[in-house]
Amino acid sequence: MDAFSSKDMAMKAQKKILSSMATKSSVQMFIDDTSSEILDELYRVSKEYTGNKSEAQKVVKDLVKIAVKIGVLFRNNRFSNEELRVAQDFKKKLHTGAMTAISFYEVDFTFDKTVMSEILSDCRDLLLKLVNTHLTPKSHGRINHVFNHYGDPQLLTKLYDPNSNFRPNLTRICKGLNKLVEDGTI
């Protein structure tokens, strides 16, 4: 029996098209304004930290591609019940991460790079488990790239240093995270 499925083909085409469109203008169609502002700040932090504009663009582009592809998978009901439980675990861990990030920001000198790095590592592992059978190894590499970049203890330490140049960025990131938490988005 032929294993061809037009629905599968359409979904693959959708993922491919959307991943190639991960530019700022196309992101606006798929990501709300608050998330877009957070992504802009993450880009600025990455650019300043690495001193490399193209690396900063790549990490944010990878983040957007992954978010869009997972959105396509959800819309097309591609996740099993077990995978949906993993997705719920991921959402809970992401919520915990956002609350922790905000708390570390609001209370000076409480930042613990190990705690934040572990939360991001756990999020990465849950996300990889969720998409294991749905996305290519290249996409898995993108997930690792994003979480390894932002989970870097040195980056996190500089970001949370109350006297660093990153303080305004962190303020805007946490303001956005707070709004997403209040809205129930994360």
PDB file of C-alpha atoms in Angstrom:
ATOM      1  CA  MET A   1       0.000   0.000   0.000  1.00  0.00           C
ATOM      2  CA  ASP A   2       1.274   3.451  -0.898  1.00  0.00           C
ATOM      3  CA  ALA A   3       2.164   5.535   2.178  1.00  0.00           C
ATOM      4  CA  PHE A   4       1.550   8.890   0.460  1.00  0.00           C
ATOM      5  CA  SER A   5      -0.570  11.358   2.406  1.00  0.00           C
ATOM      6  CA  SER A   6      -1.469  14.786   1.053  1.00  0.00           C
ATOM      7  CA  LYS A   7      -2.053  16.004   4.616  1.00  0.00           C
ATOM      8  CA  ASP A   8       1.494  14.965   5.617  1.00  0.00           C
ATOM      9  CA  MET A   9       2.876  16.554   2.470  1.00  0.00           C
ATOM     10  CA  ALA A  10       1.001  19.807   3.162  1.00  0.00           C
ATOM     11  CA  MET A  11       2.287  19.905   6.738  1.00  0.00           C
ATOM     12  CA  LYS A  12       5.890  19.316   5.590  1.00  0.00           C
ATOM     13  CA  ALA A  13       5.527  22.099   3.035  1.00  0.00           C
ATOM     14  CA  GLN A  14       4.051  24.398   5.668  1.00  0.00           C
ATOM     15  CA  LYS A  15       6.961  23.732   8.064  1.00  0.00           C
ATOM     16  CA  LYS A  16       9.503  24.248   5.274  1.00  0.00           C
ATOM     17  CA  ILE A  17       7.931  27.484   4.049  1.00  0.00           C
ATOM     18  CA  LEU A  18       7.528  28.888   7.547  1.00  0.00           C
ATOM     19  CA  SER A  19      11.093  28.032   8.544  1.00  0.00           C
ATOM     20  CA  SER A  20      12.432  29.870   5.509  1.00  0.00           C
ATOM     21  CA  MET A  21      10.298  32.926   6.333  1.00  0.00           C
ATOM     22  CA  ALA A  22      11.691  33.485   9.832  1.00  0.00           C
ATOM     23  CA  THR A  23      12.280  37.193   9.331  1.00  0.00           C
ATOM     24  CA  LYS A  24      11.141  40.006  11.568  1.00  0.00           C
ATOM     25  CA  SER A  25       8.189  40.965   9.349  1.00  0.00           C
ATOM     26  CA  SER A  26       6.913  37.400   9.018  1.00  0.00           C
ATOM     27  CA  VAL A  27       7.361  36.769  12.732  1.00  0.00           C
ATOM     28  CA  GLN A  28       4.766  39.460  13.394  1.00  0.00           C
ATOM     29  CA  MET A  29       2.136  37.190  11.770  1.00  0.00           C
ATOM     30  CA  PHE A  30       2.834  34.293  14.154  1.00  0.00           C
ATOM     31  CA  ILE A  31       4.114  35.841  17.381  1.00  0.00           C
ATOM     32  CA  ASP A  32       2.330  38.429  19.516  1.00  0.00           C
ATOM     33  CA  ASP A  33       3.797  41.892  20.136  1.00  0.00           C
ATOM     34  CA  THR A  34       5.012  41.116  23.664  1.00  0.00           C
ATOM     35  CA  SER A  35       6.855  37.986  22.557  1.00  0.00           C
ATOM     36  CA  SER A  36       8.316  39.920  19.638  1.00  0.00           C
ATOM     37  CA  GLU A  37       9.634  42.600  22.018  1.00  0.00           C
ATOM     38  CA  ILE A  38      11.223  39.906  24.196  1.00  0.00           C
ATOM     39  CA  LEU A  39      12.847  38.379  21.100  1.00  0.00           C
ATOM     40  CA  ASP A  40      14.207  41.809  20.147  1.00  0.00           C
ATOM     41  CA  GLU A  41      15.777  42.159  23.598  1.00  0.00           C
ATOM     42  CA  LEU A  42      17.192  38.633  23.447  1.00  0.00           C
ATOM     43  CA  TYR A  43      18.750  39.559  20.107  1.00  0.00           C
ATOM     44  CA  ARG A  44      20.311  42.711  21.575  1.00  0.00           C
ATOM     45  CA  VAL A  45      21.672  40.759  24.549  1.00  0.00           C
ATOM     46  CA  SER A  46      23.130  38.090  22.247  1.00  0.00           C
ATOM     47  CA  LYS A  47      24.641  40.663  19.910  1.00  0.00           C
ATOM     48  CA  GLU A  48      26.281  42.553  22.775  1.00  0.00           C
ATOM     49  CA  TYR A  49      27.429  39.393  24.565  1.00  0.00           C
ATOM     50  CA  THR A  50      28.912  37.643  21.525  1.00  0.00           C
ATOM     51  CA  GLY A  51      30.003  40.769  19.691  1.00  0.00           C
ATOM     52  CA  ASN A  52      28.710  38.993  16.602  1.00  0.00           C
ATOM     53  CA  LYS A  53      25.622  40.311  14.827  1.00  0.00           C
ATOM     54  CA  SER A  54      25.202  37.248  12.581  1.00  0.00           C
ATOM     55  CA  GLU A  55      25.432  34.826  15.534  1.00  0.00           C
ATOM     56  CA  ALA A  56      22.799  36.852  17.414  1.00  0.00           C
ATOM     57  CA  GLN A  57      20.540  36.808  14.359  1.00  0.00           C
ATOM     58  CA  LYS A  58      21.046  33.059  13.929  1.00  0.00           C
ATOM     59  CA  VAL A  59      20.137  32.172  17.515  1.00  0.00           C
ATOM     60  CA  VAL A  60      16.937  34.257  17.431  1.00  0.00           C
ATOM     61  CA  LYS A  61      16.063  32.951  13.969  1.00  0.00           C
ATOM     62  CA  ASP A  62      16.528  29.389  15.271  1.00  0.00           C
ATOM     63  CA  LEU A  63      14.229  30.175  18.202  1.00  0.00           C
ATOM     64  CA  VAL A  64      11.554  31.545  15.871  1.00  0.00           C
ATOM     65  CA  LYS A  65      11.813  28.595  13.482  1.00  0.00           C
ATOM     66  CA  ILE A  66      11.345  26.111  16.311  1.00  0.00           C
ATOM     67  CA  ALA A  67       8.379  28.006  17.768  1.00  0.00           C
ATOM     68  CA  VAL A  68       6.673  28.211  14.378  1.00  0.00           C
ATOM     69  CA  LYS A  69       7.288  24.535  13.564  1.00  0.00           C
ATOM     70  CA  ILE A  70       5.892  23.421  16.918  1.00  0.00           C
ATOM     71  CA  GLY A  71       2.884  25.661  16.303  1.00  0.00           C
ATOM     72  CA  VAL A  72       2.314  23.950  12.949  1.00  0.00           C
ATOM     73  CA  LEU A  73       2.531  20.521  14.607  1.00  0.00           C
ATOM     74  CA  PHE A  74      -0.020  21.563  17.259  1.00  0.00           C
ATOM     75  CA  ARG A  75      -2.426  23.037  14.704  1.00  0.00           C
ATOM     76  CA  ASN A  76      -2.265  19.833  12.710  1.00  0.00           C
ATOM     77  CA  ASN A  77      -2.859  17.632  15.789  1.00  0.00           C
ATOM     78  CA  ARG A  78       0.399  15.730  15.314  1.00  0.00           C
ATOM     79  CA  PHE A  79       1.174  15.096  18.964  1.00  0.00           C
ATOM     80  CA  SER A  80       0.093  11.906  20.714  1.00  0.00           C
ATOM     81  CA  ASN A  81      -1.509  12.019  24.185  1.00  0.00           C
ATOM     82  CA  GLU A  82       1.857  11.155  25.729  1.00  0.00           C
ATOM     83  CA  GLU A  83       3.535  13.959  23.764  1.00  0.00           C
ATOM     84  CA  LEU A  84       0.800  16.364  24.848  1.00  0.00           C
ATOM     85  CA  ARG A  85       1.673  15.500  28.465  1.00  0.00           C
ATOM     86  CA  VAL A  86       5.309  16.312  27.672  1.00  0.00           C
ATOM     87  CA  ALA A  87       4.108  19.599  26.164  1.00  0.00           C
ATOM     88  CA  GLN A  88       2.245  20.371  29.411  1.00  0.00           C
ATOM     89  CA  ASP A  89       5.392  19.567  31.407  1.00  0.00           C
ATOM     90  CA  PHE A  90       7.339  21.901  29.104  1.00  0.00           C
ATOM     91  CA  LYS A  91       4.789  24.688  29.565  1.00  0.00           C
ATOM     92  CA  LYS A  92       4.944  24.282  33.367  1.00  0.00           C
ATOM     93  CA  LYS A  93       8.753  24.346  33.317  1.00  0.00           C
ATOM     94  CA  LEU A  94       8.722  27.403  31.043  1.00  0.00           C
ATOM     95  CA  HIS A  95       6.309  29.114  33.450  1.00  0.00           C
ATOM     96  CA  THR A  96       8.620  28.235  36.360  1.00  0.00           C
ATOM     97  CA  GLY A  97      11.550  29.615  34.377  1.00  0.00           C
ATOM     98  CA  ALA A  98       9.728  32.869  33.654  1.00  0.00           C
ATOM     99  CA  MET A  99       8.731  33.294  37.305  1.00  0.00           C
ATOM    100  CA  THR A 100      12.286  32.514  38.427  1.00  0.00           C
ATOM    101  CA  ALA A 101      13.759  34.965  35.904  1.00  0.00           C
ATOM    102  CA  ILE A 102      11.404  37.696  37.109  1.00  0.00           C
ATOM    103  CA  SER A 103      12.139  36.949  40.781  1.00  0.00           C
ATOM    104  CA  PHE A 104      15.903  37.034  40.229  1.00  0.00           C
ATOM    105  CA  TYR A 105      15.485  40.377  38.462  1.00  0.00           C
ATOM    106  CA  GLU A 106      13.241  41.943  41.097  1.00  0.00           C
ATOM    107  CA  VAL A 107      15.368  40.951  44.090  1.00  0.00           C
ATOM    108  CA  ASP A 108      18.982  42.019  43.587  1.00  0.00           C
ATOM    109  CA  PHE A 109      21.736  39.539  44.451  1.00  0.00           C
ATOM    110  CA  THR A 110      19.397  36.519  44.525  1.00  0.00           C
ATOM    111  CA  PHE A 111      20.439  35.339  41.069  1.00  0.00           C
ATOM    112  CA  ASP A 112      21.734  31.777  40.983  1.00  0.00           C
ATOM    113  CA  LYS A 113      23.251  30.850  37.625  1.00  0.00           C
ATOM    114  CA  THR A 114      23.014  27.122  38.399  1.00  0.00           C
ATOM    115  CA  VAL A 115      19.265  27.279  39.048  1.00  0.00           C
ATOM    116  CA  MET A 116      18.542  29.316  35.905  1.00  0.00           C
ATOM    117  CA  SER A 117      20.835  27.208  33.748  1.00  0.00           C
ATOM    118  CA  GLU A 118      19.211  23.981  35.019  1.00  0.00           C
ATOM    119  CA  ILE A 119      15.707  25.275  34.287  1.00  0.00           C
ATOM    120  CA  LEU A 120      16.729  26.129  30.730  1.00  0.00           C
ATOM    121  CA  SER A 121      18.427  22.745  30.355  1.00  0.00           C
ATOM    122  CA  ASP A 122      15.260  20.991  31.575  1.00  0.00           C
ATOM    123  CA  CYS A 123      13.171  23.025  29.110  1.00  0.00           C
ATOM    124  CA  ARG A 124      15.529  22.019  26.288  1.00  0.00           C
ATOM    125  CA  ASP A 125      15.304  18.331  27.215  1.00  0.00           C
ATOM    126  CA  LEU A 126      11.494  18.409  27.389  1.00  0.00           C
ATOM    127  CA  LEU A 127      11.270  20.204  24.063  1.00  0.00           C
ATOM    128  CA  LEU A 128      13.617  17.697  22.413  1.00  0.00           C
ATOM    129  CA  LYS A 129      11.510  14.861  23.821  1.00  0.00           C
ATOM    130  CA  LEU A 130       8.346  16.513  22.477  1.00  0.00           C
ATOM    131  CA  VAL A 131       9.600  16.920  18.914  1.00  0.00           C
ATOM    132  CA  ASN A 132      11.829  13.835  18.794  1.00  0.00           C
ATOM    133  CA  THR A 133       9.871  12.006  16.093  1.00  0.00           C
ATOM    134  CA  HIS A 134       8.442  15.095  14.375  1.00  0.00           C
ATOM    135  CA  LEU A 135      11.403  17.292  13.491  1.00  0.00           C
ATOM    136  CA  THR A 136      14.701  16.661  11.744  1.00  0.00           C
ATOM    137  CA  PRO A 137      18.091  16.433  13.452  1.00  0.00           C
ATOM    138  CA  LYS A 138      18.768  19.901  12.038  1.00  0.00           C
ATOM    139  CA  SER A 139      15.805  21.245  14.021  1.00  0.00           C
ATOM    140  CA  HIS A 140      17.023  19.366  17.107  1.00  0.00           C
ATOM    141  CA  GLY A 141      20.342  21.152  16.598  1.00  0.00           C
ATOM    142  CA  ARG A 142      18.493  24.480  16.511  1.00  0.00           C
ATOM    143  CA  ILE A 143      16.837  23.689  19.838  1.00  0.00           C
ATOM    144  CA  ASN A 144      20.219  22.825  21.364  1.00  0.00           C
ATOM    145  CA  HIS A 145      21.750  25.968  19.878  1.00  0.00           C
ATOM    146  CA  VAL A 146      19.102  28.258  21.394  1.00  0.00           C
ATOM    147  CA  PHE A 147      19.029  26.686  24.856  1.00  0.00           C
ATOM    148  CA  ASN A 148      22.796  26.253  25.092  1.00  0.00           C
ATOM    149  CA  HIS A 149      23.273  29.881  24.087  1.00  0.00           C
ATOM    150  CA  TYR A 150      20.799  31.405  26.530  1.00  0.00           C
ATOM    151  CA  GLY A 151      21.581  28.832  29.236  1.00  0.00           C
ATOM    152  CA  ASP A 152      25.280  29.760  29.214  1.00  0.00           C
ATOM    153  CA  PRO A 153      26.110  30.533  32.871  1.00  0.00           C
ATOM    154  CA  GLN A 154      28.490  33.353  31.848  1.00  0.00           C
ATOM    155  CA  LEU A 155      25.812  35.030  29.737  1.00  0.00           C
ATOM    156  CA  LEU A 156      23.261  34.643  32.529  1.00  0.00           C
ATOM    157  CA  THR A 157      25.701  36.048  35.099  1.00  0.00           C
ATOM    158  CA  LYS A 158      26.359  39.141  32.966  1.00  0.00           C
ATOM    159  CA  LEU A 159      22.655  39.547  32.233  1.00  0.00           C
ATOM    160  CA  TYR A 160      21.723  39.506  35.924  1.00  0.00           C
ATOM    161  CA  ASP A 161      24.602  41.665  37.180  1.00  0.00           C
ATOM    162  CA  PRO A 162      22.810  44.762  38.574  1.00  0.00           C
ATOM    163  CA  ASN A 163      25.676  46.949  37.351  1.00  0.00           C
ATOM    164  CA  SER A 164      25.978  45.527  33.842  1.00  0.00           C
ATOM    165  CA  ASN A 165      25.123  47.158  30.542  1.00  0.00           C
ATOM    166  CA  PHE A 166      22.450  44.458  30.159  1.00  0.00           C
ATOM    167  CA  ARG A 167      20.244  45.792  32.964  1.00  0.00           C
ATOM    168  CA  PRO A 168      17.923  47.784  30.634  1.00  0.00           C
ATOM    169  CA  ASN A 169      17.551  44.701  28.412  1.00  0.00           C
ATOM    170  CA  LEU A 170      16.763  42.502  31.409  1.00  0.00           C
ATOM    171  CA  THR A 171      14.214  45.061  32.606  1.00  0.00           C
ATOM    172  CA  ARG A 172      12.383  44.913  29.255  1.00  0.00           C
ATOM    173  CA  ILE A 173      12.657  41.098  29.065  1.00  0.00           C
ATOM    174  CA  CYS A 174      11.191  40.674  32.563  1.00  0.00           C
ATOM    175  CA  LYS A 175       8.476  43.249  31.891  1.00  0.00           C
ATOM    176  CA  GLY A 176       7.471  41.213  28.824  1.00  0.00           C
ATOM    177  CA  LEU A 177       7.672  37.909  30.709  1.00  0.00           C
ATOM    178  CA  ASN A 178       5.499  39.372  33.460  1.00  0.00           C
ATOM    179  CA  LYS A 179       2.872  40.364  30.876  1.00  0.00           C
ATOM    180  CA  LEU A 180       2.944  36.866  29.301  1.00  0.00           C
ATOM    181  CA  VAL A 181       2.543  35.270  32.739  1.00  0.00           C
ATOM    182  CA  GLU A 182      -0.334  37.606  33.663  1.00  0.00           C
ATOM    183  CA  ASP A 183      -2.051  36.896  30.326  1.00  0.00           C
ATOM    184  CA  GLY A 184      -1.656  33.143  30.887  1.00  0.00           C
ATOM    185  CA  THR A 185       0.434  32.781  27.719  1.00  0.00           C
ATOM    186  CA  ILE A 186       3.206  31.066  29.696  1.00  0.00           C
TER     187      ILE A 186
END
